[in-house]
């Protein structure tokens, strides 16, 4: 899902931009797009609004706002605690969670979801690091893997009008228990501004749902060879996410309903852009 | 009972009279003694109890148990099969009881007959396990009932009950041959058709399909031995079995709900919704009504009718307020409607313990029309 001149959007609005209530399904007042711009040396920094070009359903738009690190994060960790992640692996999972909590900055909020056969919200979005650490230490459920249910929960819980929503899903396997249907959750992701990243530990068959939802939201899947490397992966995701641009525009000349394919470009630069491929508005 | 026992013992005596050389005589003496032990166990076992009778043959080898069964078959009075039939049916119940009473969460506490079973959890192989010989001995005992085991109601009930028990335990390595034989004997039995349909419905789920896909070679050998096809093949089989069950018994509500679930998985949403509306118009237990509404909500959502979907999910949630699945579905609908506050309210409450048992969806892969406890009780009341 890394391609040149790809794009991303995110329906919604930063507080400083407009809109307060999120009724974007009926009225898209502002579209927010979370974009990672990189070249062979890593993230490209220092770009201005005038450097970006965005087409919404093929119609060029005027970029109104560009934000960078100053926008806090709203991050939800969804951790797989199913039977396949037990014992020492579970402790490494907790260690990784603590590392992620330590990496939060002022203004950031985080939440914690764990999942096995069922999904539990261990901590809602909070800036209270102590509460998050306490939540990480709690006993967890075991059983099968409700990956789709948990991913939806993280996506919905992370949604924020004032921060950049990020859901990070860790799982070492495929879904074996969810009620929610992958296609329906993917449809929800098209309407959401949450960016989903996923971390997997095993090298077995790819989990198509994770591939799809990360691509749809502008995130990506990281594969690690053991849960001991999860902490490092989480920090890498945070670092990457903090280097993403948030660009915003008021859609003009496009339908208020339906799927809006997006195309984001950076003028006069050979760069790679990671962003969501479009957004769903209206009915 | 005494009369039948006397008859079979007479058969034994006749058989023993045919012996010849000393070595053969020794063997036969041992065989005779073992047969007497087996026969005594069959006669004296109290259903549902791990009594001395059950314990006396529980650890026997397949060879010894087969020898005992063969003796009954060989020596039965051809003109009057009833005494032998009675012994064979009692034997089947005894063997099933031995298996049931020696089963723990970790498997059977009996010597393994082989190591052909894959043990899996959460879609992963944990290792290999063994099967107990007693299920197969039960089947073989009933196969010997004359003139036709399919004419015996007790044989039918034995298969209905034991198949439901094996399905409840997720013991698919045993359920597969069990159902295969049961369906040969009772091809139009609605209860057995629903158990078989439920098995194939479950085979289509990701927990099975992912497990198979991750086995070496894509699980080809395991698929063949277990009889697990692709998702679409399994759904097709399940649909066919549920439809045949409904042909036999149109009022079998669970079969219709499962048929609708399968149709939904096949993306035949309008057909699924129609089946669900039909079954929801009939009297249903709270559990089956919950499933009906839960799946109707899903189908209405897929058909682009969020208001109807919400009504159905709300109905399902009202029946089981602590169930997570309908609340997540309602949250998703609220999110899609742009109401993120409501969507968040419907997520699992922070810090609240979520009990797996409180959500019927988590056990949907098992049949529900009769509980295993009820089946076991009925099983043990079967007149001998």
XYZ file of C-alpha atoms in Angstrom:
667
model
C 0.000 0.000 0.000
C 2.936 2.278 -0.498
C 2.663 3.986 -3.813
C 3.706 7.179 -5.390
C 1.141 9.887 -5.450
C -1.433 7.943 -3.594
C -3.620 9.686 -1.251
C -5.590 9.753 1.742
C -8.476 11.378 3.283
C -10.227 11.460 6.389
C -13.580 12.851 6.608
C -13.819 15.171 9.470
C -12.424 18.239 10.868
C -9.810 19.437 13.173
C -11.248 21.609 15.850
C -9.312 24.527 14.608
C -10.818 24.083 11.205
C -14.526 23.916 11.456
C -17.218 21.605 12.447
C -17.886 20.373 15.897
C -20.430 17.597 15.669
C -19.387 14.690 13.507
C -22.267 14.193 11.185
C -20.123 13.694 8.182
C -22.347 11.061 6.716
C -24.937 13.663 5.935
C -22.714 16.684 5.427
C -19.038 16.628 4.725
C -17.920 20.070 5.779
C -14.270 19.319 5.852
C -12.137 16.406 4.865
C -9.066 15.558 6.834
C -6.387 13.455 5.243
C -3.537 11.833 7.108
C -0.501 11.515 4.836
C 2.930 10.014 5.186
C 5.409 11.479 2.739
C 8.730 9.727 2.473
C 11.681 9.269 0.206
C 14.649 6.931 0.267
C 16.007 8.683 3.374
C 12.803 8.447 5.371
C 9.954 10.859 6.145
C 10.038 14.120 4.241
C 9.573 17.041 6.609
C 8.957 20.750 6.190
C 6.261 20.632 3.531
C 3.679 23.400 3.360
C 0.047 23.368 2.299
C 1.025 24.776 -1.037
C 3.222 21.729 -1.683
C 0.215 19.389 -1.754
C -2.307 18.704 -4.457
C -5.488 16.784 -3.744
C -8.104 15.487 -6.127
C -11.418 14.458 -4.613
C -13.279 12.216 -7.056
C -11.084 13.686 -9.755
C -11.818 17.298 -8.799
C -8.817 19.331 -7.626
C -9.296 20.805 -4.157
C -7.782 23.686 -2.259
C -5.695 22.544 0.692
C -6.740 24.717 3.640
C -4.656 23.457 6.436
C -1.637 21.423 7.092
C -0.670 20.232 10.511
C 2.252 18.206 11.636
C 3.454 17.170 15.042
C 1.409 19.754 16.916
C -1.763 17.665 16.632
C -1.936 15.200 19.518
C -2.594 11.524 19.051
C -5.662 9.552 19.992
C -4.274 6.046 19.966
C -5.918 2.773 20.872
C -3.917 -0.396 21.294
C -5.822 -3.600 20.606
C -3.854 -6.557 21.930
C -4.545 -10.197 21.144
C -4.488 -12.257 24.339
C -5.968 -15.428 22.866
C -4.721 -18.908 23.661
C -1.980 -18.563 21.100
C -0.504 -15.662 23.106
C 0.068 -17.051 26.560
C 2.759 -17.229 29.208
C 5.964 -15.421 28.351
C 4.482 -14.008 25.151
C 1.751 -12.341 27.166
C 4.294 -10.720 29.453
C 6.171 -9.401 26.432
C 2.884 -8.003 25.220
C 2.456 -6.139 28.483
C 6.022 -4.850 28.288
C 5.340 -3.573 24.800
C 2.196 -1.849 26.017
C 4.173 -0.126 28.764
C 6.727 1.055 26.210
C 3.903 2.530 24.154
C 2.508 4.312 27.189
C 5.924 5.800 27.919
C 6.103 7.080 24.366
C 2.973 9.204 24.701
C 3.523 12.953 24.668
C 1.690 15.792 26.323
C -1.812 16.089 24.920
C -1.857 12.533 23.601
C -4.523 10.146 24.755
C -4.479 6.383 24.647
C -6.912 3.553 25.222
C -6.442 -0.169 25.645
C -8.461 -3.011 24.177
C -7.697 -6.673 24.709
C -9.332 -9.496 22.871
C -9.651 -13.221 22.743
C -13.045 -14.854 22.268
C -14.563 -11.588 23.463
C -13.400 -8.000 23.387
C -12.669 -5.947 26.511
C -12.051 -2.221 26.746
C -9.430 -2.112 29.464
C -9.068 1.657 29.406
C -11.008 4.297 27.472
C -9.114 7.156 25.881
C -7.152 8.810 28.641
C -4.014 10.839 29.167
C -3.522 9.147 32.529
C -0.459 6.953 32.063
C -0.882 5.362 35.476
C -4.369 4.211 34.566
C -3.075 2.711 31.351
C -0.289 0.887 33.143
C -2.789 -0.473 35.624
C -5.019 -1.634 32.786
C -2.086 -3.431 31.195
C -1.442 -5.344 34.400
C -4.963 -6.715 34.684
C -5.709 -10.364 34.006
C -6.830 -10.966 30.463
C -9.306 -13.211 28.761
C -8.153 -16.193 26.757
C -9.750 -18.319 24.097
C -10.219 -17.764 20.386
C -9.419 -14.640 18.382
C -12.146 -12.039 17.777
C -9.874 -9.984 15.562
C -12.556 -8.272 13.476
C -14.665 -7.326 16.509
C -11.590 -5.946 18.249
C -10.391 -3.978 15.244
C -13.788 -2.325 14.949
C -13.755 -1.538 18.685
C -10.329 0.067 18.446
C -11.312 2.036 15.355
C -14.477 3.386 16.991
C -12.813 4.055 20.325
C -9.949 6.007 18.764
C -12.235 8.348 16.818
C -11.566 11.917 17.845
C -12.407 15.381 16.618
C -9.477 17.018 18.259
C -6.679 14.523 17.847
C -5.283 12.226 15.186
C -6.949 8.859 15.646
C -4.732 5.826 15.397
C -5.613 2.206 16.093
C -2.796 -0.302 16.434
C -3.908 -3.915 16.323
C -1.575 -6.653 17.420
C -2.470 -10.241 16.615
C -0.560 -13.413 15.983
C -3.245 -15.125 14.007
C -6.421 -14.942 12.032
C -9.934 -14.320 13.240
C -11.638 -17.315 14.796
C -14.497 -15.803 16.784
C -15.913 -12.469 15.612
C -19.548 -11.713 14.996
C -18.936 -8.598 12.952
C -18.432 -9.288 9.277
C -15.121 -8.169 7.748
C -16.829 -6.481 4.803
C -19.084 -4.477 7.113
C -16.144 -3.323 9.230
C -14.258 -2.369 6.083
C -17.294 -0.319 5.046
C -17.195 1.380 8.428
C -13.489 2.072 7.997
C -14.259 3.903 4.755
C -16.334 6.349 6.805
C -13.864 6.667 9.633
C -10.864 8.902 9.977
C -9.001 6.446 12.158
C -5.774 5.146 10.661
C -5.249 1.466 11.405
C -1.831 -0.121 11.745
C -1.393 -3.810 12.427
C 1.448 -5.860 13.855
C 1.626 -9.595 13.285
C 4.068 -12.044 14.751
C 3.794 -15.136 12.706
C 4.665 -15.913 9.154
C 1.651 -18.013 8.384
C -1.005 -17.191 5.856
C -1.549 -13.447 5.517
C -4.641 -12.102 7.247
C -6.521 -10.486 4.438
C -8.738 -8.457 6.729
C -5.734 -6.732 8.279
C -4.210 -6.110 4.867
C -7.473 -4.604 3.660
C -8.261 -2.392 6.621
C -4.764 -0.997 6.920
C -4.725 -0.209 3.203
C -8.160 1.393 3.364
C -7.242 3.645 6.261
C -3.760 4.574 5.145
C -1.905 2.419 7.664
C 0.137 -0.689 7.079
C 0.961 -4.132 8.443
C 4.252 -4.727 10.210
C 5.413 -8.305 10.584
C 7.750 -9.236 13.419
C 9.261 -12.617 14.174
C 8.411 -12.666 17.864
C 6.242 -10.808 20.318
C 9.458 -9.663 22.016
C 9.838 -7.177 19.197
C 6.370 -5.724 19.571
C 7.527 -2.830 21.733
C 10.013 -1.721 19.101
C 7.341 -2.069 16.416
C 4.912 0.071 18.390
C 7.509 2.790 18.835
C 8.256 2.669 15.123
C 4.566 3.101 14.347
C 4.264 6.050 16.746
C 7.332 7.644 15.229
C 6.047 7.150 11.706
C 2.621 8.415 12.632
C 3.987 11.543 14.256
C 5.784 12.354 11.028
C 2.629 12.235 8.984
C 0.973 15.360 7.701
C -2.652 16.120 8.361
C -4.039 18.078 5.481
C -7.554 19.374 5.280
C -9.842 20.811 2.654
C -13.466 21.730 2.147
C -14.806 19.594 -0.673
C -15.959 21.616 -3.611
C -17.566 20.486 -6.824
C -18.172 16.937 -5.682
C -21.178 14.907 -4.624
C -22.007 14.824 -0.934
C -22.724 11.121 -1.091
C -20.929 7.962 -2.026
C -17.353 6.873 -2.376
C -14.850 9.618 -3.019
C -11.576 8.367 -4.441
C -8.724 10.591 -3.382
C -5.439 11.384 -4.971
C -2.722 13.196 -3.095
C 0.451 14.492 -4.705
C 3.411 16.541 -3.657
C 4.451 19.046 -6.252
C 7.852 18.730 -7.852
C 9.114 15.984 -5.546
C 9.892 12.320 -6.090
C 8.314 10.948 -2.971
C 6.252 8.053 -1.754
C 2.894 8.900 -0.270
C 0.911 6.682 2.034
C -2.678 7.628 2.642
C -6.122 6.230 2.414
C -7.436 5.720 -1.116
C -10.768 7.420 -0.537
C -13.631 8.036 1.842
C -17.298 7.263 2.040
C -19.703 10.136 2.511
C -23.454 10.229 2.927
C -25.541 7.149 2.372
C -32.322 -59.895 31.278
C -31.498 -63.226 32.848
C -33.102 -65.043 29.962
C -31.031 -63.190 27.429
C -27.871 -63.720 29.399
C -28.597 -67.406 29.578
C -29.105 -67.517 25.839
C -25.800 -65.859 25.101
C -23.950 -67.990 27.580
C -25.388 -70.960 25.833
C -23.978 -69.629 22.610
C -20.629 -69.342 24.340
C -20.775 -72.922 25.497
C -21.536 -74.133 22.020
C -18.622 -72.199 20.649
C -16.266 -73.548 23.286
C -17.188 -77.078 22.382
C -15.601 -76.722 18.994
C -12.042 -76.429 20.243
C -9.247 -78.846 19.435
C -5.480 -78.945 20.125
C -4.087 -77.868 23.520
C -2.503 -74.614 22.315
C -5.707 -73.654 20.659
C -7.489 -74.778 23.748
C -5.400 -72.377 25.876
C -6.178 -69.564 23.555
C -9.805 -70.397 23.590
C -9.825 -70.680 27.326
C -8.486 -67.159 27.532
C -10.920 -65.996 24.862
C -13.777 -67.658 26.674
C -12.836 -65.983 29.906
C -12.522 -62.610 28.270
C -15.815 -63.039 26.559
C -17.427 -63.877 29.865
C -15.968 -60.723 31.414
C -17.182 -58.650 28.494
C -20.618 -60.207 28.583
C -20.870 -59.705 32.307
C -19.897 -56.055 31.880
C -22.583 -55.605 29.250
C -25.198 -57.182 31.462
C -24.310 -55.544 34.738
C -23.399 -52.022 33.733
C -25.623 -49.309 35.174
C -26.064 -46.551 32.586
C -24.241 -43.360 33.466
C -21.977 -44.881 36.073
C -18.326 -45.639 35.917
C -19.033 -48.879 37.692
C -17.044 -52.046 38.041
C -18.607 -53.434 34.903
C -17.470 -50.467 32.800
C -14.044 -50.441 34.421
C -13.530 -54.132 33.694
C -13.302 -53.635 29.939
C -12.447 -49.915 29.660
C -8.787 -50.469 28.867
C -9.162 -53.456 26.599
C -7.521 -53.392 23.237
C -9.416 -53.128 19.994
C -8.458 -56.721 19.253
C -9.960 -58.105 22.451
C -13.114 -56.041 22.177
C -13.518 -57.027 18.557
C -13.091 -60.663 19.483
C -15.918 -60.387 22.000
C -18.193 -58.735 19.476
C -17.306 -61.300 16.848
C -18.223 -64.038 19.257
C -21.703 -62.616 19.666
C -22.115 -62.272 15.919
C -20.753 -65.693 15.154
C -22.689 -67.592 17.740
C -25.999 -65.823 17.684
C -29.042 -67.966 17.216
C -29.870 -67.283 13.601
C -33.487 -68.208 14.067
C -33.978 -65.789 16.915
C -31.652 -62.808 16.802
C -33.372 -61.003 19.670
C -31.121 -62.155 22.528
C -28.020 -61.228 20.578
C -29.543 -57.934 19.444
C -30.267 -57.053 23.009
C -26.681 -57.776 23.984
C -25.349 -55.798 21.033
C -27.456 -52.753 21.825
C -26.525 -52.869 25.484
C -22.905 -53.202 24.415
C -23.172 -50.084 22.280
C -24.524 -48.136 25.234
C -21.814 -49.494 27.497
C -19.053 -48.541 25.072
C -20.501 -45.052 24.678
C -20.720 -44.709 28.447
C -17.100 -45.774 28.859
C -16.025 -43.122 26.352
C -18.200 -40.417 27.896
C -17.186 -41.195 31.458
C -13.484 -41.237 30.633
C -13.444 -37.942 28.838
C -11.923 -34.843 30.394
C -11.139 -31.416 29.004
C -7.741 -32.808 28.000
C -9.125 -35.808 26.200
C -9.762 -39.420 27.086
C -8.149 -41.011 30.095
C -8.005 -44.284 28.230
C -5.289 -45.914 26.164
C -5.216 -44.357 22.703
C -6.298 -46.482 19.831
C -4.025 -44.525 17.518
C -2.517 -41.061 17.197
C -4.350 -39.888 14.165
C -6.146 -36.914 15.655
C -5.003 -33.346 15.276
C -5.600 -31.362 18.427
C -6.294 -27.721 17.704
C -7.278 -24.636 19.606
C -7.795 -21.083 18.418
C -7.118 -22.251 14.894
C -3.734 -23.744 15.753
C -2.450 -27.242 16.024
C -1.474 -28.075 19.579
C -0.337 -31.577 18.791
C -1.666 -34.993 18.024
C -4.047 -36.976 20.093
C -5.488 -40.412 20.207
C -8.953 -41.716 19.796
C -10.645 -44.173 22.029
C -11.743 -47.439 20.539
C -15.066 -47.417 22.348
C -16.981 -45.208 19.903
C -16.044 -47.498 17.047
C -16.938 -50.565 19.108
C -20.341 -49.039 19.775
C -20.894 -48.541 16.065
C -19.716 -52.037 15.252
C -22.006 -53.542 17.873
C -25.001 -51.801 16.359
C -23.989 -52.762 12.823
C -24.409 -56.378 13.909
C -28.030 -55.936 14.941
C -30.262 -58.126 12.779
C -32.116 -58.064 10.555
C -31.456 -54.351 10.068
C -30.169 -51.913 12.669
C -32.061 -49.100 10.954
C -35.300 -50.675 12.123
C -34.347 -50.289 15.755
C -35.439 -47.102 17.492
C -32.775 -47.588 20.138
C -30.106 -47.577 17.455
C -31.482 -44.315 16.080
C -31.528 -42.747 19.528
C -28.007 -43.972 20.196
C -26.749 -42.190 17.094
C -28.783 -39.041 17.676
C -27.488 -38.697 21.200
C -23.883 -39.661 20.700
C -23.573 -37.500 17.588
C -24.877 -34.504 19.532
C -22.429 -35.228 22.336
C -19.465 -35.504 19.980
C -20.538 -32.313 18.260
C -20.855 -30.527 21.600
C -17.316 -31.598 22.435
C -15.979 -30.416 19.060
C -14.696 -33.940 18.553
C -14.736 -33.867 14.794
C -12.320 -36.714 14.183
C -14.899 -39.020 15.751
C -18.007 -37.167 14.658
C -17.176 -37.525 10.980
C -17.253 -41.373 10.838
C -20.027 -41.396 13.389
C -22.298 -39.265 11.241
C -21.302 -41.062 8.084
C -22.584 -44.341 9.497
C -25.602 -42.731 11.141
C -26.677 -41.164 7.875
C -26.298 -44.447 6.015
C -28.672 -46.001 8.491
C -31.066 -43.059 8.856
C -30.715 -40.902 5.760
C -33.849 -38.875 6.409
C -33.500 -38.382 10.141
C -33.919 -34.639 10.674
C -31.976 -34.542 13.941
C -28.972 -36.250 12.379
C -29.202 -34.059 9.289
C -29.058 -30.953 11.465
C -26.032 -32.246 13.380
C -24.296 -32.987 10.077
C -25.291 -29.610 8.646
C -23.993 -27.861 11.752
C -20.693 -29.682 11.405
C -20.246 -28.562 7.801
C -21.414 -25.059 8.677
C -18.627 -24.947 11.242
C -16.102 -26.407 8.820
C -16.743 -23.358 6.651
C -15.746 -20.986 9.446
C -12.375 -19.310 9.529
C -11.357 -21.237 12.634
C -11.289 -24.390 10.506
C -10.329 -22.971 7.163
C -7.363 -21.018 8.539
C -6.216 -24.018 10.484
C -6.294 -26.195 7.393
C -4.607 -23.564 5.255
C -1.745 -23.305 7.716
C -1.029 -27.031 7.751
C 1.794 -28.264 5.514
C 0.644 -28.530 1.935
C -2.431 -26.511 2.668
C -3.774 -29.278 4.855
C -4.560 -31.513 1.915
C -4.135 -34.745 3.822
C -5.979 -33.473 6.874
C -8.773 -32.163 4.678
C -9.149 -35.560 3.052
C -9.076 -37.560 6.273
C -11.369 -35.213 8.122
C -13.513 -34.472 5.101
C -13.105 -30.697 5.279
C -13.597 -28.963 1.952
C -13.245 -25.346 0.941
C -15.451 -22.711 2.514
C -17.838 -22.704 -0.424
C -17.986 -26.497 -0.573
C -18.750 -26.704 3.122
C -21.447 -24.053 2.901
C -23.015 -25.897 -0.024
C -23.053 -29.134 1.944
C -24.469 -27.453 5.017
C -27.211 -25.786 2.993
C -28.172 -29.104 1.398
C -28.324 -30.876 4.760
C -30.430 -28.175 6.402
C -32.819 -28.146 3.453
C -33.206 -31.925 3.674
C -33.855 -31.659 7.405
C -36.561 -29.104 6.714
C -38.118 -31.321 4.036
C -38.454 -34.014 6.679
C -39.511 -31.658 9.426
C -40.489 -28.141 8.272
C -41.007 -27.019 11.871
C -37.420 -27.634 12.871
C -36.607 -24.022 13.729
C -32.914 -24.436 14.375
C -32.448 -25.936 10.925
C -34.125 -22.899 9.347
C -32.043 -20.439 11.361
C -28.884 -22.273 10.393
C -29.974 -22.429 6.772
C -30.412 -18.651 6.853
C -26.997 -18.222 8.438
C -25.438 -20.281 5.665
C -27.312 -18.366 2.967
C -26.048 -15.137 4.472
C -22.512 -16.428 4.341
C -23.103 -17.241 0.691
C -24.087 -13.573 0.204
C -27.681 -14.606 -0.578
C -28.951 -11.981 1.802
C -32.522 -11.614 0.554
C -33.110 -15.386 0.777
C -31.557 -15.459 4.221
C -33.731 -12.602 5.452
C -36.861 -14.329 4.092
C -36.031 -17.558 5.948
C -35.382 -15.616 9.125
C -38.617 -13.663 8.909
C -40.468 -16.943 8.433
C -38.915 -18.614 11.447
C -39.257 -15.506 13.607
C -43.004 -15.582 12.992
C -43.195 -18.902 14.844
C -42.875 -19.630 18.574
C -39.190 -19.885 19.470
C -37.119 -20.339 22.578
C -35.362 -17.141 23.700
C -32.073 -18.549 22.462
C -33.277 -19.382 18.968
C -35.128 -16.075 18.766
C -31.911 -14.315 19.717
C -30.069 -16.044 16.896
C -32.879 -15.321 14.470
C -32.846 -11.613 15.285
C -29.058 -11.439 15.357
C -28.758 -12.880 11.867
C -31.713 -10.899 10.570
C -29.932 -7.745 11.697
C -26.843 -8.824 9.817
C -28.806 -9.570 6.645
C -30.745 -6.311 6.807
C -27.463 -4.485 7.226
C -26.057 -6.239 4.189
C -29.202 -5.333 2.248
C -28.669 -1.665 3.055
C -31.603 -1.363 5.452
C -30.009 0.049 8.615
C -33.262 0.854 10.401
C -34.537 -2.713 10.096
C -31.099 -3.958 11.031
C -31.067 -1.839 14.146
C -34.516 -3.065 15.194
C -33.409 -6.667 14.820
C -30.152 -6.180 16.716
C -32.009 -4.329 19.465
C -34.404 -7.254 19.747
C -31.489 -9.665 20.017
C -29.789 -7.479 22.621
C -32.985 -7.255 24.670
C -33.099 -11.039 24.971
C -29.489 -11.296 26.104
C -28.541 -7.876 27.525
C -24.980 -8.937 28.350
C -24.281 -10.368 24.916
C -21.495 -8.486 23.208
C -22.250 -9.328 19.579
C -25.542 -7.427 19.078
C -24.159 -4.415 20.913
C -21.089 -4.303 18.693
C -23.348 -4.562 15.654
C -25.489 -1.691 16.981
C -22.344 0.324 17.614
C -21.251 -0.251 14.056
C -24.623 0.912 12.730
C -24.443 4.053 14.885
C -20.930 4.745 13.659
C -22.011 4.359 10.052
C -24.875 6.774 10.710
C -22.389 9.338 11.953
C -23.346 9.039 15.626
C -19.936 8.379 17.082
C -21.009 9.160 20.618
C -23.642 6.447 20.533
C -21.221 4.128 18.748
C -18.791 4.528 21.617
C -21.480 4.055 24.267
C -22.312 0.688 22.767
C -18.751 -0.601 22.934
C -17.897 -2.919 25.821
C -17.870 -0.914 29.047
C -14.358 0.007 30.179
C -13.079 -2.329 32.812
C -16.130 -4.557 32.666
C -15.405 -8.245 32.590
C -16.906 -9.788 29.497
C -18.074 -13.306 30.004
C -17.897 -15.565 27.005
C -20.949 -17.469 28.210
C -23.111 -14.364 28.189
C -22.936 -14.140 24.407
C -24.786 -16.969 22.636
C -22.917 -16.234 19.401
C -19.773 -17.675 20.961
C -21.409 -21.096 21.087
C -23.460 -20.951 17.929
C -21.399 -23.697 16.317
C -23.056 -26.188 18.638
C -26.600 -27.408 18.248
C -29.086 -25.933 20.649
C -32.390 -27.685 20.241
C -31.534 -30.059 23.035
C -28.939 -29.633 25.709
C -26.336 -32.328 26.098
C -27.515 -32.878 29.653
C -31.025 -33.597 28.391
C -29.686 -35.881 25.725
C -27.542 -37.768 28.190
C -30.479 -38.186 30.537
C -32.630 -39.497 27.700
C -29.800 -41.716 26.603
C -29.590 -43.335 30.001
C -33.311 -43.879 30.246
C -33.367 -46.021 27.130
C -34.942 -49.333 28.029
C -32.728 -52.331 27.688
